[in-house]
Tab-separated table of C-alpha atoms in Angstrom:
chain	number	residue	atom	x	y	z
A	1	MET	CA	113.269	99.582	82.370
A	2	ALA	CA	111.181	102.713	81.809
A	3	SER	CA	108.842	104.430	84.198
A	4	VAL	CA	105.131	104.529	83.453
A	5	SER	CA	105.358	108.252	82.668
A	6	ASN	CA	107.489	107.442	79.631
A	7	LEU	CA	104.906	105.149	78.072
A	8	PRO	CA	102.950	106.398	75.061
A	9	ALA	CA	99.562	107.775	76.111
A	10	GLN	CA	97.723	106.011	73.288
A	11	GLU	CA	99.069	102.564	74.158
A	12	ALA	CA	96.314	99.969	74.514
A	13	PRO	CA	95.935	98.142	77.836
A	14	HIS	CA	98.102	95.047	78.168
A	15	PRO	CA	96.186	91.833	78.990
A	16	PHE	CA	97.876	91.582	82.384
A	17	GLU	CA	96.525	95.011	83.301
A	18	GLU	CA	93.030	93.610	82.829
A	19	ILE	CA	94.046	90.516	84.808
A	20	PHE	CA	95.205	92.768	87.634
A	21	ALA	CA	91.758	94.381	87.804
A	22	GLU	CA	90.212	90.902	87.981
A	23	GLN	CA	92.623	89.942	90.750
A	24	LYS	CA	91.656	92.995	92.792
A	25	ALA	CA	87.950	92.285	92.310
A	26	SER	CA	88.363	88.624	93.287
A	27	PHE	CA	90.312	89.525	96.400
A	28	ALA	CA	87.613	92.001	97.438
A	29	LYS	CA	85.115	89.103	97.568
A	30	ASN	CA	87.289	87.178	100.056
A	31	ARG	CA	89.498	89.573	101.969
A	32	MET	CA	90.340	87.129	104.777
A	33	PRO	CA	91.038	83.620	103.442
A	34	THR	CA	90.910	80.934	106.123
A	35	ALA	CA	93.997	79.190	107.447
A	36	ASN	CA	92.852	75.950	105.841
A	37	GLY	CA	92.428	77.700	102.498
A	38	ARG	CA	95.940	79.124	102.673
A	39	ILE	CA	97.413	75.773	103.680
A	40	ARG	CA	95.602	74.130	100.777
A	41	ASN	CA	97.180	76.607	98.359
A	42	LEU	CA	100.622	75.789	99.759
A	43	ASP	CA	99.904	72.055	99.495
A	44	LEU	CA	98.879	72.493	95.863
A	45	LEU	CA	102.119	74.372	95.146
A	46	HIS	CA	104.193	71.794	97.033
A	47	ASN	CA	102.729	68.908	95.037
A	48	ALA	CA	103.141	70.766	91.745
A	49	ILE	CA	106.842	71.372	92.429
A	50	ILE	CA	107.395	67.730	93.397
A	51	ASP	CA	105.571	66.514	90.293
A	52	ASN	CA	107.552	68.857	88.023
A	53	LYS	CA	110.935	68.671	89.770
A	54	ASP	CA	112.758	66.993	86.903
A	55	ALA	CA	111.143	69.281	84.322
A	56	LEU	CA	112.188	72.374	86.320
A	57	ILE	CA	115.770	71.125	86.556
A	58	ALA	CA	115.820	70.486	82.799
A	59	ALA	CA	114.349	73.907	82.006
A	60	VAL	CA	116.928	75.754	84.113
A	61	ASN	CA	119.675	73.696	82.504
A	62	GLN	CA	118.339	74.648	79.070
A	63	ASP	CA	118.248	78.352	79.899
A	64	PHE	CA	121.817	78.422	81.187
A	65	GLY	CA	123.212	76.111	78.550
A	66	ASN	CA	124.519	74.075	81.474
A	67	ARG	CA	123.515	74.074	85.138
A	68	ALA	CA	124.357	71.200	87.466
A	69	GLU	CA	121.346	69.248	88.691
A	70	GLY	CA	122.779	69.353	92.218
A	71	GLU	CA	122.957	73.149	92.172
A	72	THR	CA	119.339	73.499	91.121
A	73	LEU	CA	118.229	71.056	93.807
A	74	LEU	CA	120.372	72.650	96.518
A	75	ALA	CA	119.748	76.303	95.699
A	76	GLU	CA	116.238	76.242	94.249
A	77	ILE	CA	114.037	73.181	94.769
A	78	PHE	CA	114.915	72.196	98.354
A	79	PRO	CA	114.699	75.744	99.817
A	80	VAL	CA	111.246	76.218	98.264
A	81	LEU	CA	109.958	72.963	99.748
A	82	GLU	CA	111.453	73.885	103.118
A	83	GLY	CA	109.802	77.315	102.908
A	84	ILE	CA	106.409	75.714	102.286
A	85	HIS	CA	106.904	73.437	105.287
A	86	TYR	CA	107.850	76.407	107.470
A	87	CYS	CA	104.828	78.468	106.464
A	88	ARG	CA	102.370	75.592	106.878
A	89	LYS	CA	103.687	75.111	110.398
A	90	HIS	CA	103.241	78.753	111.422
A	91	ILE	CA	100.233	80.077	109.453
A	92	LYS	CA	97.648	79.607	112.206
A	93	ARG	CA	99.853	81.296	114.800
A	94	TRP	CA	100.644	84.169	112.416
A	95	MET	CA	96.903	84.778	111.895
A	96	LYS	CA	96.033	85.089	115.585
A	97	PRO	CA	95.296	88.556	116.993
A	98	GLN	CA	98.258	89.961	118.909
A	99	LYS	CA	97.868	91.821	122.196
A	100	ARG	CA	99.645	95.144	122.751
A	101	LYS	CA	100.271	97.017	125.974
A	102	VAL	CA	98.567	100.386	126.375
A	103	PRO	CA	99.684	103.490	128.317
A	104	LEU	CA	97.890	104.497	131.514
A	105	LEU	CA	96.354	107.493	129.747
A	106	VAL	CA	94.026	105.233	127.756
A	107	ALA	CA	93.417	102.583	130.421
A	108	PRO	CA	91.309	100.503	130.801
A	109	ALA	CA	91.207	100.233	127.008
A	110	SER	CA	92.816	97.218	125.333
A	111	VAL	CA	94.627	96.986	122.016
A	112	ARG	CA	94.966	94.113	119.599
A	113	VAL	CA	96.606	93.826	116.177
A	114	TYR	CA	94.739	91.734	113.627
A	115	PRO	CA	97.007	90.512	110.783
A	116	GLN	CA	95.278	90.987	107.439
A	117	PRO	CA	96.192	90.155	103.835
A	118	LEU	CA	97.314	93.068	101.677
A	119	GLY	CA	95.576	92.132	98.431
A	120	VAL	CA	97.472	91.521	95.186
A	121	VAL	CA	101.255	91.093	95.397
A	122	GLY	CA	103.501	91.599	92.352
A	123	ILE	CA	106.653	89.482	92.057
A	124	VAL	CA	109.435	90.263	89.564
A	125	VAL	CA	111.710	87.249	89.074
A	126	PRO	CA	115.409	87.465	88.054
A	127	TRP	CA	117.172	85.008	85.777
A	128	ASN	CA	119.902	83.651	88.081
A	129	PHE	CA	117.596	81.538	90.281
A	130	PRO	CA	114.352	81.552	88.290
A	131	VAL	CA	112.673	78.824	90.359
A	132	PHE	CA	113.556	79.784	93.935
A	133	LEU	CA	113.165	83.537	93.431
A	134	CYS	CA	109.750	82.944	91.875
A	135	PHE	CA	108.270	80.479	94.346
A	136	SER	CA	109.888	81.722	97.562
A	137	PRO	CA	108.135	85.126	97.657
A	138	LEU	CA	104.992	83.448	96.313
A	139	ILE	CA	104.922	81.083	99.304
A	140	TYR	CA	104.785	83.955	101.767
A	141	ALA	CA	102.276	85.896	99.689
A	142	LEU	CA	99.934	82.894	99.719
A	143	ALA	CA	100.565	82.188	103.402
A	144	ALA	CA	99.514	85.766	104.161
A	145	GLY	CA	96.270	85.255	102.240
A	146	ASN	CA	97.120	87.316	99.156
A	147	ARG	CA	96.727	86.821	95.453
A	148	ALA	CA	99.860	87.156	93.316
A	149	MET	CA	101.006	88.123	89.850
A	150	ILE	CA	104.445	86.959	88.720
A	151	LYS	CA	106.644	88.485	86.002
A	152	THR	CA	109.211	85.888	84.895
A	153	SER	CA	112.588	86.753	83.363
A	154	GLU	CA	112.924	86.957	79.604
A	155	PHE	CA	116.492	85.628	80.007
A	156	ALA	CA	115.196	82.318	81.378
A	157	PRO	CA	112.362	81.650	78.892
A	158	ALA	CA	112.189	77.863	79.202
A	159	THR	CA	111.844	78.062	82.971
A	160	GLY	CA	109.367	80.932	82.716
A	161	ASP	CA	107.157	79.062	80.246
A	162	LEU	CA	107.189	75.945	82.427
A	163	ILE	CA	106.342	77.908	85.578
A	164	ALA	CA	103.445	79.576	83.740
A	165	ARG	CA	102.041	76.160	82.795
A	166	ILE	CA	102.517	74.817	86.328
A	167	ILE	CA	100.770	77.809	87.893
A	168	GLU	CA	97.888	77.712	85.414
A	169	GLN	CA	97.289	74.019	86.124
A	170	THR	CA	97.717	74.421	89.889
A	171	PHE	CA	95.592	77.558	90.330
A	172	PRO	CA	92.867	77.494	87.643
A	173	ASP	CA	90.942	80.055	89.733
A	174	LYS	CA	93.779	82.528	88.999
A	175	THR	CA	94.791	82.986	92.611
A	176	VAL	CA	98.234	83.221	91.008
A	177	VAL	CA	98.917	84.481	87.480
A	178	VAL	CA	102.176	84.479	85.493
A	179	VAL	CA	103.086	86.982	82.772
A	180	SER	CA	106.202	87.198	80.630
A	181	GLY	CA	107.883	89.728	78.404
A	182	ASP	CA	110.822	92.061	77.930
A	183	ALA	CA	111.925	95.154	79.854
A	184	HIS	CA	109.055	97.180	78.380
A	185	VAL	CA	106.534	94.697	79.777
A	186	ALA	CA	108.379	94.725	83.101
A	187	ALA	CA	108.072	98.515	83.232
A	188	ARG	CA	104.304	98.350	82.782
A	189	PHE	CA	104.073	95.483	85.262
A	190	THR	CA	105.899	97.376	88.028
A	191	SER	CA	103.735	100.427	87.349
A	192	LEU	CA	100.575	98.584	88.341
A	193	PRO	CA	99.128	99.695	91.708
A	194	PHE	CA	99.974	96.483	93.550
A	195	ASP	CA	99.382	96.238	97.270
A	196	HIS	CA	103.009	95.136	97.578
A	197	LEU	CA	105.778	94.621	95.033
A	198	VAL	CA	108.749	92.252	95.381
A	199	PHE	CA	111.808	92.684	93.159
A	200	THR	CA	115.078	90.761	93.136
A	201	GLY	CA	117.843	91.943	90.837
A	202	SER	CA	120.454	94.600	90.200
A	203	THR	CA	120.707	97.888	92.053
A	204	SER	CA	120.305	99.924	88.865
A	205	VAL	CA	117.041	98.226	87.892
A	206	GLY	CA	115.917	98.271	91.520
A	207	LYS	CA	115.997	102.075	91.440
A	208	MET	CA	113.725	102.061	88.380
A	209	VAL	CA	111.333	99.586	89.992
A	210	MET	CA	111.072	101.736	93.099
A	211	GLY	CA	110.529	104.791	90.916
A	212	SER	CA	107.662	103.105	89.080
A	213	ALA	CA	106.101	101.897	92.315
A	214	ALA	CA	106.403	105.334	93.919
A	215	ALA	CA	103.767	106.769	91.576
A	216	ASN	CA	101.230	104.487	93.279
A	217	LEU	CA	102.830	104.606	96.748
A	218	THR	CA	103.213	100.842	96.410
A	219	PRO	CA	105.313	99.339	99.231
A	220	VAL	CA	108.367	97.624	97.733
A	221	THR	CA	110.650	94.862	98.942
A	222	LEU	CA	113.981	95.014	97.107
A	223	GLU	CA	116.602	92.271	97.289
A	224	LEU	CA	119.567	93.755	95.479
A	225	GLY	CA	123.157	92.655	95.091
A	226	GLY	CA	126.243	94.767	95.455
A	227	LYS	CA	129.914	94.099	96.006
A	228	SER	CA	129.806	91.601	98.859
A	229	PRO	CA	133.263	91.266	100.481
A	230	ALA	CA	134.947	88.300	102.138
A	231	ILE	CA	137.655	89.153	104.684
A	232	VAL	CA	140.307	86.548	105.505
A	233	HIS	CA	141.650	87.166	109.007
A	234	PRO	CA	145.478	86.870	109.204
A	235	GLU	CA	145.205	84.099	111.800
A	236	PHE	CA	142.615	82.015	109.951
A	237	PRO	CA	143.915	78.863	108.153
A	238	ILE	CA	144.449	79.966	104.570
A	239	LYS	CA	143.487	76.651	102.955
A	240	GLU	CA	140.214	76.491	104.853
A	241	ALA	CA	139.434	80.081	103.840
A	242	ALA	CA	140.134	79.193	100.205
A	243	ARG	CA	137.948	76.084	100.453
A	244	ARG	CA	134.969	77.994	101.864
A	245	ILE	CA	135.249	80.982	99.550
A	246	SER	CA	135.758	78.823	96.461
A	247	PHE	CA	132.547	76.968	97.282
A	248	GLY	CA	130.565	80.199	97.627
A	249	LYS	CA	132.119	81.723	94.511
A	250	SER	CA	131.719	78.700	92.241
A	251	ILE	CA	128.010	78.067	92.896
A	252	ASN	CA	126.149	79.053	89.728
A	253	ALA	CA	129.530	80.282	88.400
A	254	GLY	CA	129.333	83.277	90.726
A	255	GLN	CA	125.944	84.397	89.389
A	256	VAL	CA	124.546	84.787	92.887
A	257	CYS	CA	123.565	87.998	94.683
A	258	VAL	CA	125.423	86.883	97.840
A	259	SER	CA	128.444	85.457	96.016
A	260	PRO	CA	131.814	86.742	97.342
A	261	ASP	CA	132.484	89.690	95.031
A	262	TYR	CA	136.035	90.367	96.208
A	263	VAL	CA	138.407	89.092	98.887
A	264	LEU	CA	140.395	91.141	101.379
A	265	CYS	CA	143.487	89.161	102.392
A	266	HIS	CA	146.545	90.088	104.465
A	267	LYS	CA	149.300	91.101	102.066
A	268	SER	CA	151.664	88.421	103.417
A	269	LYS	CA	149.195	85.675	102.495
A	270	VAL	CA	147.838	86.819	99.133
A	271	GLU	CA	149.969	84.431	97.072
A	272	ALA	CA	149.200	81.524	99.395
A	273	PHE	CA	145.473	82.242	99.169
A	274	CYS	CA	145.559	82.440	95.372
A	275	GLU	CA	147.396	79.122	95.178
A	276	ALA	CA	145.009	77.406	97.599
A	277	PHE	CA	141.950	78.880	95.849
A	278	ALA	CA	143.166	77.688	92.442
A	279	GLU	CA	143.802	74.213	93.831
A	280	GLU	CA	140.291	74.032	95.261
A	281	ILE	CA	138.621	75.133	92.021
A	282	THR	CA	140.746	72.738	89.954
A	283	HIS	CA	139.884	69.919	92.346
A	284	ARG	CA	136.172	70.651	92.085
A	285	TYR	CA	136.214	71.213	88.312
A	286	PRO	CA	139.208	69.450	86.730
A	287	GLU	CA	137.933	70.520	83.315
A	288	THR	CA	135.419	73.122	82.275
A	289	LYS	CA	134.030	72.844	78.766
A	290	ASN	CA	132.264	69.482	79.046
A	291	ASN	CA	131.821	69.512	82.816
A	292	GLU	CA	128.133	69.175	83.669
A	293	ASP	CA	128.829	70.382	87.217
A	294	TYR	CA	130.193	73.778	86.132
A	295	THR	CA	127.474	76.300	85.303
A	296	ALA	CA	127.602	78.401	82.145
A	297	ILE	CA	127.018	82.150	81.933
A	298	ILE	CA	123.343	82.848	81.270
A	299	THR	CA	123.787	84.767	77.968
A	300	GLU	CA	126.525	85.744	75.553
A	301	LYS	CA	125.900	89.381	76.491
A	302	GLN	CA	126.644	88.643	80.129
A	303	LYS	CA	129.797	86.757	79.157
A	304	GLU	CA	130.952	89.699	77.044
A	305	ARG	CA	130.327	92.000	80.017
A	306	LEU	CA	132.518	89.840	82.255
A	307	GLN	CA	135.270	89.552	79.651
A	308	GLY	CA	135.128	93.346	79.333
A	309	TYR	CA	135.827	93.646	83.072
A	310	LEU	CA	138.951	91.510	82.670
A	311	LYS	CA	140.228	93.463	79.668
A	312	ASP	CA	139.640	96.762	81.449
A	313	ALA	CA	141.437	95.560	84.595
A	314	GLN	CA	144.401	94.210	82.652
A	315	SER	CA	144.748	97.449	80.676
A	316	LYS	CA	144.937	99.329	83.997
A	317	GLY	CA	147.689	97.208	85.501
A	318	ALA	CA	145.936	94.187	86.999
A	319	ARG	CA	147.516	90.735	86.965
A	320	LEU	CA	145.055	88.024	85.941
A	321	ILE	CA	145.364	84.436	87.154
A	322	LYS	CA	143.144	82.152	85.097
A	323	VAL	CA	142.349	79.050	87.148
A	324	ASN	CA	142.831	75.744	85.321
A	325	PRO	CA	143.938	77.408	82.069
A	326	SER	CA	144.593	74.013	80.448
A	327	SER	CA	140.854	73.559	80.015
A	328	ASP	CA	139.466	73.298	76.499
A	329	ASN	CA	138.968	76.492	74.531
A	330	LEU	CA	135.742	78.065	75.814
A	331	ASP	CA	135.245	80.645	73.043
A	332	SER	CA	132.471	78.584	71.456
A	333	THR	CA	130.623	78.150	74.770
A	334	LYS	CA	128.978	80.393	77.365
A	335	LYS	CA	131.356	79.126	80.041
A	336	MET	CA	134.235	81.081	81.600
A	337	ASN	CA	137.238	80.020	83.627
A	338	MET	CA	137.370	81.272	87.182
A	339	THR	CA	139.837	84.186	87.166
A	340	LEU	CA	141.629	85.906	90.053
A	341	VAL	CA	142.447	89.606	89.708
A	342	LEU	CA	145.522	90.942	91.529
A	343	ASN	CA	146.643	94.576	91.791
A	344	ALA	CA	143.010	95.651	91.445
A	345	ASN	CA	142.134	99.262	92.214
A	346	ASP	CA	139.026	101.424	92.360
A	347	GLU	CA	139.647	102.794	88.849
A	348	MET	CA	138.782	99.411	87.371
A	349	ARG	CA	135.227	98.434	86.438
A	350	VAL	CA	135.705	95.128	88.227
A	351	MET	CA	135.898	97.112	91.490
A	352	GLN	CA	133.108	99.533	90.626
A	353	GLU	CA	130.289	97.231	89.545
A	354	GLU	CA	128.845	94.009	90.915
A	355	ILE	CA	130.705	91.205	89.151
A	356	PHE	CA	128.064	88.441	89.129
A	357	GLY	CA	130.333	85.879	87.523
A	358	PRO	CA	133.512	83.784	87.953
A	359	ILE	CA	135.900	86.690	88.596
A	360	LEU	CA	137.435	87.324	92.017
A	361	PRO	CA	139.617	90.375	92.801
A	362	ILE	CA	142.036	90.014	95.731
A	363	ILE	CA	142.700	93.174	97.778
A	364	PRO	CA	145.682	93.120	100.186
A	365	PHE	CA	145.613	94.809	103.603
A	366	ASP	CA	148.000	95.432	106.496
A	367	THR	CA	145.593	95.439	109.449
A	368	THR	CA	142.098	94.142	110.056
A	369	GLU	CA	140.985	97.683	110.877
A	370	GLU	CA	142.196	98.761	107.443
A	371	ALA	CA	140.157	95.973	105.813
A	372	LEU	CA	137.017	96.938	107.732
A	373	ALA	CA	137.477	100.598	106.845
A	374	TYR	CA	137.817	99.659	103.156
A	375	VAL	CA	134.477	97.828	103.264
A	376	ASN	CA	132.654	100.441	105.321
A	377	GLN	CA	133.590	103.341	103.068
A	378	LYS	CA	131.744	101.704	100.176
A	379	GLU	CA	128.024	101.218	99.573
A	380	ARG	CA	126.386	98.557	101.714
A	381	PRO	CA	126.197	95.223	99.864
A	382	LEU	CA	123.634	92.465	100.346
A	383	ALA	CA	126.084	90.301	102.318
């Protein structure tokens, strides 16, 4: 993603830049939407999602090449509907003026805070959960009385196209607008002077988004990933630890910003954990290639990236344990076997970059304090 300063000066305005100006003008005519108006917008969105539930599931499945219906319901559809319910319940209370205490120096004055909408909120959607991470921030933007512009991911085109149609039909007054395009379009989108900008994605792109927004002093909410650790305490039942971690790691084939990125396990229990983890994954997914419950990698490029991590680790002394290796050959698919990485070290790419896939390094430790120190000396992850 490029910053706005790198764009050619003679470049003609993009249509969404004109739409943004219209959004700002429309908001200026109604700067404080009523509670009933906000609730109506949420009801419209709720009904649209219910009506298009099956189509959304099919679109996500098409983009991934395979995504379990249950995963899309559990991780995308249900949380959005719950979020709408939560906001509807609290909107009127959130809108009420809030009293604040004042110091004696200004008594008998009184102070109140009046919550107000910001204006036009920009939302940049990632590809891993293209439904939830589109509608979830939109819910709160609408609940707060804002208008919104959404940039969908070019790596989930079927879902993005469907969401654009849903939004256009649901909000013909353009309270919400959807745009699509590649990284160049995303750069121009994040350079617009939004009243707030929401981005979910990688740390590297997050830095560029914040850089683009800084030119306009646009407040930014970043939800980034990182190398989220899971620590197995020496006294915790090893099979239960493997069961819980395998569930978190296998959802969306590890393509989750809060997926366990690596495991810290007492050195005396590493082999037992690996065995229990492999058993759990094999039990959940007895075969991989034709298993509709096992999610594929979003693109061939992402699969090549993950395979590159494994090759790099192996060349630097790692031992790879491919879970359920008897599965059909996956070379012709976008799927990957879950793979454990032993003897991993900080010289390997798999320990330097967020994995975001079905690869799980296991790091041994002697004491819990040692494990905590290992985590704390690294950059803070999302989870």
